[in-house]
Amino acid sequence: MGSYELPKPMRWVPTAVVIDTNLWGRGTLDITRLRDLARRLAKLRVKVWIPTQVVMEWARHAVDDIELIIPSWTSLRRAGLVDDRLPLSQDISVMLNQLLEAVNAVDNVTVLPMNGAAAVAGIRDQILRTGAGTVRQGVRTGAADSSWVRDALIAANNEPSRIVFLTKNSKDVYGTMQRLGISTEDIYVRPEHRLLDSIAAVANASEQMTAIVAHHLLELRHREVNKGLRVVTDAWLKVDDISVDYESFGGGGGEGLDAIDVRILPEPLLVGMTKLKVVSGGAVDATIEFEAILFGDLDLSRREIGDDGTVRSWQGTNENAVIKVPLVAEVSDGNVNGVTAAGEARAEAEPRWFNTPAIALAWLTDSLSSLAGVGVDLEAENLTDGFMLTGVGGRTVSCDLAYYSDDEWTLSFSGESIRAAMVCRGDRNTPRMRQSASGRMVKLRRNFEVRGEAADGHTTSPFPILAAVWDYLVDGMAHRRDVAAVCG
C-alpha cells in the first residue's frame, strides 16, 4: 500500500495511566479491553496502574451479577441443560483473589497497594463530605474514591503530572486533589477515547490510511454477513459498552433503571467512519483512533435494585439507533492487525424530523462531510443545482438537488455503480400552524421528514443511503449485500 509519514511524538509522556472502577460498562472488569489498553500503552512506554480499591469494587459488582443469574441458572438446571453447581463462587474473598490473579497476569499492569494513611484520609472525606465525599440516597460515600486517588498520587511520588486518571467520573478525582491543595491545571483526567491524543502526537489520517482502515472494516463485516447467519455485532466488531440517550427515543421505557445489557441487534449497518487520527508511538507503524458509525436496533435489559433488595427490571427494543463507537486500529505494513474498542459507545435515535427543509439539508451535507474519505464541494453560494462528492482514488458521486413546494426537496446520488436518493417532505397530516394559549398562531416544529429511497423506489431510513454512498466513495465495492440492497 506504500509508505506514510507519522507525526513526531510529543515531549511529555506520563509514567502511568490510572484506571477507575467505572471505566468499562457498569463498573465491571473487561479483561480484553484491559489487555488491549495495556498493550497499546506499553508501545508508548506508559504503564497501567490499578488501585486495589478498584479491583475490590470490580469483585463486589461481579458477585452482584452472579446473584442475578442464579434464578435463571436454577431454571436451566431443572431442565437438565446445565450442571447442578454454578461454576462461580459467591464468596467475595474468592472472587477478589480470582480478579487479582487475572489482573496481575496482564503485561504492563500493576495493582497499587492500599496505603493506610490514604485509607484514613478517605474515611475522613466520606464522613466530612470533603474531597470525593458525598451523600447518595442518604448514605455517605466517597472513602474508596478518595483513598485510591491518594494511593495513585503516592505511587507517582506526589507528582500529579506523571499520571493520567482514566475515568468517566472526573468529579471525585478533582475533589480529592483540590482537598490536597493541588491545582486542577496539574491534573490530567481523561475518558478512554481521549487518552492517546493526550500523550502522543496526532495528525489527520491520510486518504491512503483512511482507505486501509475502511477496507478492513467493510471486508470484516462482509465476511460475517456472507456466512448466511443472523450476525450480532460481536461477530465482527465487539461493541458491548453502550450508553443510550433514552430521551432521544422518547423515553424508551424503563426510565430510572440502570442498563445492564445493551446490544445491537443482528446485522448492524456500518454507515461510515469519522475523526480518523494517526497516533505516533514510535514502536508501531501506526495507531489509528476513529469512530465507527453503526445503524441498527438496540436490545435493552435494565434493572434497579431497591434499598430492600427487590429488583425491578425492564426489557425492550429501541429501533433505528445511530451508534458511534470509539475504536483503535493498529496498522503495520499497510495491513490492519486488529481493531479494538477505545471507549464507551453512544447511541441515540436517528434524526429524521426537522423544523425546516433547509435545516434538514444542512444536516445531510454536514453528515456527508463528516465521513472520513468523503469530500463535499459546497463552493456555490446556493445549492439549487446540487453538488459533487469526491472519495478515495478519484471516485465521485453526483448529487442532484430538486426543489418542490414549501422548499421540500429530493437529493439524487449517482455514480458508476450507485443510484439512490434522499427525500425531504412535510407531514401533510399535521397542521403547519396552531393557536397558542395567548391566541397567536405559531408554527409547529419538526414536521419535515428526511427518508431514503433506493434505486427500486423502496423507502428506507437515511442511514442505509449514507452507508451506500460512503462505501462506494472509500472502497468502491458496492456489490456487497448490504449496499446492493440500497443501490439496486
mmCIF file of C-alpha atoms in Angstrom, residues 93-389:
data_model
loop_
_atom_site.group_PDB
_atom_site.id
_atom_site.type_symbol
_atom_site.label_atom_id
_atom_site.label_comp_id
_atom_site.label_asym_id
_atom_site.label_seq_id
_atom_site.Cartn_x
_atom_site.Cartn_y
_atom_site.Cartn_z
ATOM 1 C CA SER A 93 -12.874 -13.069 49.037
ATOM 2 C CA VAL A 94 -12.608 -15.838 46.447
ATOM 3 C CA MET A 95 -13.841 -13.500 43.704
ATOM 4 C CA LEU A 96 -11.336 -10.821 44.742
ATOM 5 C CA ASN A 97 -8.441 -13.294 44.623
ATOM 6 C CA GLN A 98 -9.535 -14.511 41.183
ATOM 7 C CA LEU A 99 -9.682 -10.975 39.818
ATOM 8 C CA LEU A 100 -6.347 -10.008 41.379
ATOM 9 C CA GLU A 101 -4.758 -13.061 39.775
ATOM 10 C CA ALA A 102 -6.267 -12.197 36.367
ATOM 11 C CA VAL A 103 -5.242 -8.529 36.513
ATOM 12 C CA ASN A 104 -1.714 -9.239 37.747
ATOM 13 C CA ALA A 105 -1.235 -11.656 34.850
ATOM 14 C CA VAL A 106 -1.687 -8.851 32.282
ATOM 15 C CA ASP A 107 1.599 -7.479 30.977
ATOM 16 C CA ASN A 108 2.319 -3.794 31.744
ATOM 17 C CA VAL A 109 -0.290 -3.711 34.545
ATOM 18 C CA THR A 110 0.485 -3.095 38.225
ATOM 19 C CA VAL A 111 -2.005 -3.292 41.098
ATOM 20 C CA LEU A 112 -1.272 -0.467 43.521
ATOM 21 C CA PRO A 113 -1.253 -1.427 47.219
ATOM 22 C CA MET A 114 -3.513 0.408 49.645
ATOM 23 C CA ASN A 115 -1.818 2.941 51.879
ATOM 24 C CA GLY A 116 -3.049 3.181 55.446
ATOM 25 C CA ALA A 117 -2.807 6.968 55.617
ATOM 26 C CA ALA A 118 -4.729 7.293 52.368
ATOM 27 C CA ALA A 119 -7.465 4.988 53.672
ATOM 28 C CA VAL A 120 -7.824 7.026 56.859
ATOM 29 C CA ALA A 121 -7.983 10.247 54.831
ATOM 30 C CA GLY A 122 -10.611 8.670 52.552
ATOM 31 C CA ILE A 123 -12.821 7.769 55.515
ATOM 32 C CA ARG A 124 -12.438 11.323 56.810
ATOM 33 C CA ASP A 125 -13.516 12.680 53.405
ATOM 34 C CA GLN A 126 -16.552 10.398 53.459
ATOM 35 C CA ILE A 127 -17.668 11.436 56.944
ATOM 36 C CA LEU A 128 -16.990 15.146 56.465
ATOM 37 C CA ARG A 129 -18.153 15.151 52.826
ATOM 38 C CA THR A 130 -14.923 16.701 51.643
ATOM 39 C CA GLY A 131 -12.932 15.747 48.562
ATOM 40 C CA ALA A 132 -14.728 12.814 46.961
ATOM 41 C CA GLY A 133 -17.167 12.582 49.884
ATOM 42 C CA THR A 134 -20.853 12.901 49.047
ATOM 43 C CA VAL A 135 -24.290 11.625 50.071
ATOM 44 C CA ARG A 136 -26.218 9.200 47.874
ATOM 45 C CA GLN A 137 -29.740 8.259 48.933
ATOM 46 C CA GLY A 138 -28.966 9.404 52.478
ATOM 47 C CA VAL A 139 -25.772 7.353 52.761
ATOM 48 C CA ARG A 140 -22.326 8.949 52.954
ATOM 49 C CA THR A 141 -19.945 7.635 50.282
ATOM 50 C CA GLY A 142 -16.584 8.546 48.818
ATOM 51 C CA ALA A 143 -13.997 6.825 51.019
ATOM 52 C CA ALA A 144 -12.910 4.385 48.319
ATOM 53 C CA ASP A 145 -12.682 7.083 45.631
ATOM 54 C CA SER A 146 -10.728 9.424 47.862
ATOM 55 C CA SER A 147 -8.295 6.732 49.026
ATOM 56 C CA TRP A 148 -7.474 5.254 45.595
ATOM 57 C CA VAL A 149 -6.790 8.720 44.152
ATOM 58 C CA ARG A 150 -4.417 9.368 47.075
ATOM 59 C CA ASP A 151 -2.745 5.964 46.559
ATOM 60 C CA ALA A 152 -2.124 6.793 42.894
ATOM 61 C CA LEU A 153 -0.569 10.097 43.870
ATOM 62 C CA ILE A 154 1.706 8.354 46.386
ATOM 63 C CA ALA A 155 2.828 5.894 43.678
ATOM 64 C CA ALA A 156 3.686 8.885 41.486
ATOM 65 C CA ASN A 157 5.898 10.351 44.239
ATOM 66 C CA ASN A 158 3.311 13.091 44.774
ATOM 67 C CA GLU A 159 3.838 14.420 41.251
ATOM 68 C CA PRO A 160 0.332 14.567 39.680
ATOM 69 C CA SER A 161 1.681 15.477 36.243
ATOM 70 C CA ARG A 162 3.253 12.000 35.990
ATOM 71 C CA ILE A 163 -0.114 10.235 35.829
ATOM 72 C CA VAL A 164 -3.320 10.372 33.803
ATOM 73 C CA PHE A 165 -6.567 9.365 35.501
ATOM 74 C CA LEU A 166 -8.724 7.306 33.160
ATOM 75 C CA THR A 167 -12.316 7.631 34.354
ATOM 76 C CA LYS A 168 -15.870 8.544 33.420
ATOM 77 C CA ASN A 169 -16.230 10.405 36.711
ATOM 78 C CA SER A 170 -13.747 13.256 36.951
ATOM 79 C CA LYS A 171 -15.555 14.926 39.865
ATOM 80 C CA ASP A 172 -14.161 12.645 42.559
ATOM 81 C CA VAL A 173 -10.605 12.905 41.227
ATOM 82 C CA TYR A 174 -10.699 16.695 41.117
ATOM 83 C CA GLY A 175 -12.409 16.848 44.512
ATOM 84 C CA THR A 176 -9.729 14.777 46.220
ATOM 85 C CA MET A 177 -6.875 16.661 44.536
ATOM 86 C CA GLN A 178 -8.350 20.019 45.488
ATOM 87 C CA ARG A 179 -8.653 18.761 49.059
ATOM 88 C CA LEU A 180 -4.876 18.136 48.884
ATOM 89 C CA GLY A 181 -4.285 21.670 47.618
ATOM 90 C CA ILE A 182 -3.345 20.590 44.073
ATOM 91 C CA SER A 183 -4.399 22.852 41.216
ATOM 92 C CA THR A 184 -6.682 21.383 38.560
ATOM 93 C CA GLU A 185 -4.159 22.637 35.983
ATOM 94 C CA ASP A 186 -1.715 19.995 37.263
ATOM 95 C CA ILE A 187 -4.213 17.113 36.983
ATOM 96 C CA TYR A 188 -4.806 15.042 33.862
ATOM 97 C CA VAL A 189 -8.207 13.342 33.747
ATOM 98 C CA ARG A 190 -9.417 11.740 30.519
ATOM 99 C CA PRO A 191 -12.119 9.427 29.165
ATOM 100 C CA GLU A 192 -10.705 6.430 27.348
ATOM 101 C CA HIS A 193 -11.374 7.720 23.838
ATOM 102 C CA ARG A 194 -9.325 10.887 24.545
ATOM 103 C CA LEU A 195 -6.347 9.114 26.070
ATOM 104 C CA LEU A 196 -3.930 8.514 23.205
ATOM 105 C CA ASP A 197 -4.164 12.012 21.767
ATOM 106 C CA SER A 198 -3.321 13.314 25.258
ATOM 107 C CA ILE A 199 0.013 11.518 25.481
ATOM 108 C CA ALA A 200 1.176 11.308 21.868
ATOM 109 C CA ALA A 201 1.223 13.470 18.780
ATOM 110 C CA VAL A 202 -1.725 13.077 16.437
ATOM 111 C CA ALA A 203 -2.390 14.072 12.846
ATOM 112 C CA ASN A 204 -5.300 13.721 10.458
ATOM 113 C CA ALA A 205 -5.248 10.384 8.657
ATOM 114 C CA SER A 206 -4.258 10.448 5.003
ATOM 115 C CA GLU A 207 -6.536 9.305 2.202
ATOM 116 C CA GLN A 208 -4.456 6.152 1.940
ATOM 117 C CA MET A 209 -4.725 5.354 5.662
ATOM 118 C CA THR A 210 -8.470 6.020 5.573
ATOM 119 C CA ALA A 211 -8.831 3.539 2.719
ATOM 120 C CA ILE A 212 -6.808 0.890 4.576
ATOM 121 C CA VAL A 213 -8.968 1.032 7.714
ATOM 122 C CA ALA A 214 -12.258 1.388 5.812
ATOM 123 C CA HIS A 215 -11.474 -1.591 3.604
ATOM 124 C CA HIS A 216 -10.640 -3.718 6.649
ATOM 125 C CA LEU A 217 -13.914 -2.918 8.439
ATOM 126 C CA LEU A 218 -16.038 -3.387 5.333
ATOM 127 C CA GLU A 219 -14.428 -6.690 4.460
ATOM 128 C CA LEU A 220 -14.647 -7.896 8.062
ATOM 129 C CA ARG A 221 -18.384 -7.332 8.171
ATOM 130 C CA HIS A 222 -18.866 -8.627 4.632
ATOM 131 C CA ARG A 223 -17.280 -11.978 5.518
ATOM 132 C CA GLU A 224 -19.567 -12.428 8.528
ATOM 133 C CA VAL A 225 -22.730 -11.457 6.671
ATOM 134 C CA ASN A 226 -21.889 -13.787 3.787
ATOM 135 C CA LYS A 227 -21.963 -16.763 6.129
ATOM 136 C CA GLY A 228 -25.724 -16.525 5.783
ATOM 137 C CA LEU A 229 -26.247 -16.299 9.533
ATOM 138 C CA ARG A 230 -28.014 -13.769 11.693
ATOM 139 C CA VAL A 231 -24.985 -11.750 12.733
ATOM 140 C CA VAL A 232 -24.622 -9.990 16.054
ATOM 141 C CA THR A 233 -22.177 -7.119 16.265
ATOM 142 C CA ASP A 234 -19.700 -9.069 18.399
ATOM 143 C CA ALA A 235 -19.149 -11.427 15.466
ATOM 144 C CA TRP A 236 -17.236 -8.790 13.520
ATOM 145 C CA LEU A 237 -16.810 -5.799 15.857
ATOM 146 C CA LYS A 238 -17.033 -6.146 19.629
ATOM 147 C CA VAL A 239 -19.365 -3.449 20.991
ATOM 148 C CA ASP A 240 -20.820 -4.173 24.421
ATOM 149 C CA ASP A 241 -20.295 -0.904 26.312
ATOM 150 C CA ILE A 242 -23.046 1.409 25.085
ATOM 151 C CA SER A 243 -24.643 4.425 26.740
ATOM 152 C CA VAL A 244 -28.115 5.228 25.433
ATOM 153 C CA ASP A 245 -29.755 8.641 25.066
ATOM 154 C CA TYR A 246 -33.184 7.412 26.134
ATOM 155 C CA GLU A 247 -34.688 10.877 25.791
ATOM 156 C CA SER A 248 -33.998 10.882 22.050
ATOM 157 C CA PHE A 249 -36.136 7.737 21.799
ATOM 158 C CA GLY A 250 -38.973 9.452 23.632
ATOM 159 C CA GLY A 251 -38.051 7.839 26.949
ATOM 160 C CA GLY A 252 -37.837 4.323 25.583
ATOM 161 C CA GLY A 253 -39.378 2.740 28.699
ATOM 162 C CA GLY A 254 -37.723 1.687 31.931
ATOM 163 C CA GLU A 255 -36.822 5.231 32.969
ATOM 164 C CA GLY A 256 -34.706 5.401 36.110
ATOM 165 C CA LEU A 257 -33.242 1.917 35.672
ATOM 166 C CA ASP A 258 -29.578 1.092 35.166
ATOM 167 C CA ALA A 259 -28.720 -0.553 31.854
ATOM 168 C CA ILE A 260 -27.253 -3.999 32.487
ATOM 169 C CA ASP A 261 -27.110 -5.124 28.865
ATOM 170 C CA VAL A 262 -27.368 -3.103 25.666
ATOM 171 C CA ARG A 263 -26.758 -4.910 22.405
ATOM 172 C CA ILE A 264 -27.145 -4.041 18.756
ATOM 173 C CA LEU A 265 -29.499 -6.493 17.124
ATOM 174 C CA PRO A 266 -28.242 -8.743 14.288
ATOM 175 C CA GLU A 267 -26.593 -7.208 11.236
ATOM 176 C CA PRO A 268 -25.904 -3.618 12.295
ATOM 177 C CA LEU A 269 -25.047 -1.498 9.286
ATOM 178 C CA LEU A 270 -21.632 0.178 9.047
ATOM 179 C CA VAL A 271 -22.560 3.712 7.987
ATOM 180 C CA GLY A 272 -19.037 5.098 7.956
ATOM 181 C CA MET A 273 -16.058 6.304 9.952
ATOM 182 C CA THR A 274 -15.280 9.760 11.347
ATOM 183 C CA LYS A 275 -12.492 11.582 13.192
ATOM 184 C CA LEU A 276 -9.588 9.454 11.963
ATOM 185 C CA LYS A 277 -6.366 10.425 13.740
ATOM 186 C CA VAL A 278 -2.921 8.900 13.333
ATOM 187 C CA VAL A 279 -1.194 8.496 16.690
ATOM 188 C CA SER A 280 2.598 8.434 16.829
ATOM 189 C CA GLY A 281 4.104 5.798 19.059
ATOM 190 C CA GLY A 282 7.490 5.060 17.558
ATOM 191 C CA ALA A 283 7.267 1.300 18.167
ATOM 192 C CA VAL A 284 4.415 0.534 15.765
ATOM 193 C CA ASP A 285 3.813 1.530 12.158
ATOM 194 C CA ALA A 286 0.640 3.400 13.019
ATOM 195 C CA THR A 287 -2.156 3.504 15.544
ATOM 196 C CA ILE A 288 -5.401 4.993 14.245
ATOM 197 C CA GLU A 289 -8.065 6.467 16.517
ATOM 198 C CA PHE A 290 -11.505 6.878 14.970
ATOM 199 C CA GLU A 291 -15.236 6.487 15.430
ATOM 200 C CA ALA A 292 -17.329 3.960 13.570
ATOM 201 C CA ILE A 293 -20.969 4.879 12.934
ATOM 202 C CA LEU A 294 -23.335 1.911 13.134
ATOM 203 C CA PHE A 295 -27.061 1.762 12.468
ATOM 204 C CA GLY A 296 -29.414 -0.838 13.906
ATOM 205 C CA ASP A 297 -31.839 -1.699 16.688
ATOM 206 C CA LEU A 298 -30.924 -1.798 20.367
ATOM 207 C CA ASP A 299 -31.909 -4.746 22.536
ATOM 208 C CA LEU A 300 -32.100 -3.399 26.092
ATOM 209 C CA SER A 301 -32.121 -5.022 29.524
ATOM 210 C CA ARG A 302 -32.315 -2.701 32.531
ATOM 211 C CA ARG A 303 -32.670 -3.142 36.267
ATOM 212 C CA GLU A 304 -32.990 -1.281 39.541
ATOM 213 C CA ILE A 305 -32.116 -2.771 42.931
ATOM 214 C CA GLY A 306 -34.115 -1.135 45.706
ATOM 215 C CA ASP A 307 -32.953 -0.456 49.248
ATOM 216 C CA ASP A 308 -34.893 -3.542 50.388
ATOM 217 C CA GLY A 309 -33.146 -5.757 47.829
ATOM 218 C CA THR A 310 -36.076 -6.010 45.417
ATOM 219 C CA VAL A 311 -35.143 -5.981 41.741
ATOM 220 C CA ARG A 312 -37.217 -4.136 39.153
ATOM 221 C CA SER A 313 -36.375 -4.984 35.549
ATOM 222 C CA TRP A 314 -37.382 -3.935 32.048
ATOM 223 C CA GLN A 315 -36.586 -5.290 28.613
ATOM 224 C CA GLY A 316 -37.355 -3.840 25.210
ATOM 225 C CA THR A 317 -36.105 -2.659 21.847
ATOM 226 C CA ASN A 318 -35.307 0.807 20.571
ATOM 227 C CA GLU A 319 -35.391 0.745 16.782
ATOM 228 C CA ASN A 320 -33.364 2.769 14.277
ATOM 229 C CA ALA A 321 -30.498 3.737 16.541
ATOM 230 C CA VAL A 322 -27.322 5.523 15.470
ATOM 231 C CA ILE A 323 -24.356 4.203 17.458
ATOM 232 C CA LYS A 324 -20.986 5.979 17.493
ATOM 233 C CA VAL A 325 -18.205 3.632 18.606
ATOM 234 C CA PRO A 326 -14.687 4.883 19.550
ATOM 235 C CA LEU A 327 -12.143 2.449 18.123
ATOM 236 C CA VAL A 328 -8.418 1.987 17.704
ATOM 237 C CA ALA A 329 -6.864 0.212 14.716
ATOM 238 C CA GLU A 330 -3.256 -0.911 14.559
ATOM 239 C CA VAL A 331 -1.695 -0.830 11.094
ATOM 240 C CA SER A 332 1.546 -2.495 10.044
ATOM 241 C CA ASP A 333 2.936 -2.754 6.513
ATOM 242 C CA GLY A 334 -0.321 -1.472 5.075
ATOM 243 C CA ASN A 335 -2.469 -4.056 6.874
ATOM 244 C CA VAL A 336 -4.783 -3.692 9.848
ATOM 245 C CA ASN A 337 -3.661 -6.097 12.574
ATOM 246 C CA GLY A 338 -6.658 -5.519 14.803
ATOM 247 C CA VAL A 339 -9.456 -3.172 15.803
ATOM 248 C CA THR A 340 -10.444 -2.741 19.447
ATOM 249 C CA ALA A 341 -12.866 -0.574 21.383
ATOM 250 C CA ALA A 342 -11.348 2.576 22.859
ATOM 251 C CA GLY A 343 -14.186 3.963 24.918
ATOM 252 C CA GLU A 344 -17.898 3.892 25.594
ATOM 253 C CA ALA A 345 -20.160 3.824 22.539
ATOM 254 C CA ARG A 346 -23.025 6.330 22.380
ATOM 255 C CA ALA A 347 -26.439 5.540 20.937
ATOM 256 C CA GLU A 348 -29.296 7.849 20.049
ATOM 257 C CA ALA A 349 -32.400 7.765 17.885
ATOM 258 C CA GLU A 350 -31.843 8.562 14.220
ATOM 259 C CA PRO A 351 -32.590 12.197 13.318
ATOM 260 C CA ARG A 352 -35.345 12.094 10.686
ATOM 261 C CA TRP A 353 -37.596 15.033 11.565
ATOM 262 C CA PHE A 354 -36.544 18.670 11.185
ATOM 263 C CA ASN A 355 -38.010 22.151 11.646
ATOM 264 C CA THR A 356 -37.445 23.243 8.045
ATOM 265 C CA PRO A 357 -36.249 21.682 4.778
ATOM 266 C CA ALA A 358 -33.178 23.958 4.909
ATOM 267 C CA ILE A 359 -32.183 22.599 8.315
ATOM 268 C CA ALA A 360 -32.699 19.067 7.026
ATOM 269 C CA LEU A 361 -30.439 19.733 4.035
ATOM 270 C CA ALA A 362 -27.767 21.256 6.291
ATOM 271 C CA TRP A 363 -27.884 18.131 8.476
ATOM 272 C CA LEU A 364 -27.434 15.934 5.418
ATOM 273 C CA THR A 365 -24.483 17.868 3.986
ATOM 274 C CA ASP A 366 -22.836 18.010 7.429
ATOM 275 C CA SER A 367 -23.307 14.253 7.810
ATOM 276 C CA LEU A 368 -21.707 13.602 4.430
ATOM 277 C CA SER A 369 -18.763 15.919 5.035
ATOM 278 C CA SER A 370 -18.075 14.360 8.460
ATOM 279 C CA LEU A 371 -17.487 10.910 6.940
ATOM 280 C CA ALA A 372 -13.814 10.046 6.568
ATOM 281 C CA GLY A 373 -12.686 9.904 2.964
ATOM 282 C CA VAL A 374 -15.598 11.967 1.653
ATOM 283 C CA GLY A 375 -15.161 15.490 0.275
ATOM 284 C CA VAL A 376 -18.207 17.704 -0.277
ATOM 285 C CA ASP A 377 -17.943 20.501 -2.836
ATOM 286 C CA LEU A 378 -20.145 23.275 -1.453
ATOM 287 C CA GLU A 379 -18.370 26.235 -3.039
ATOM 288 C CA ALA A 380 -21.518 27.545 -4.727
ATOM 289 C CA GLU A 381 -23.442 30.224 -2.861
ATOM 290 C CA ASN A 382 -26.614 28.165 -3.140
ATOM 291 C CA LEU A 383 -27.301 24.502 -3.685
ATOM 292 C CA THR A 384 -30.018 24.903 -6.313
ATOM 293 C CA ASP A 385 -28.337 22.532 -8.739
ATOM 294 C CA GLY A 386 -26.706 20.208 -6.191
ATOM 295 C CA PHE A 387 -23.044 19.431 -5.560
ATOM 296 C CA MET A 388 -20.321 16.815 -6.031
ATOM 297 C CA LEU A 389 -18.883 14.246 -3.620
#
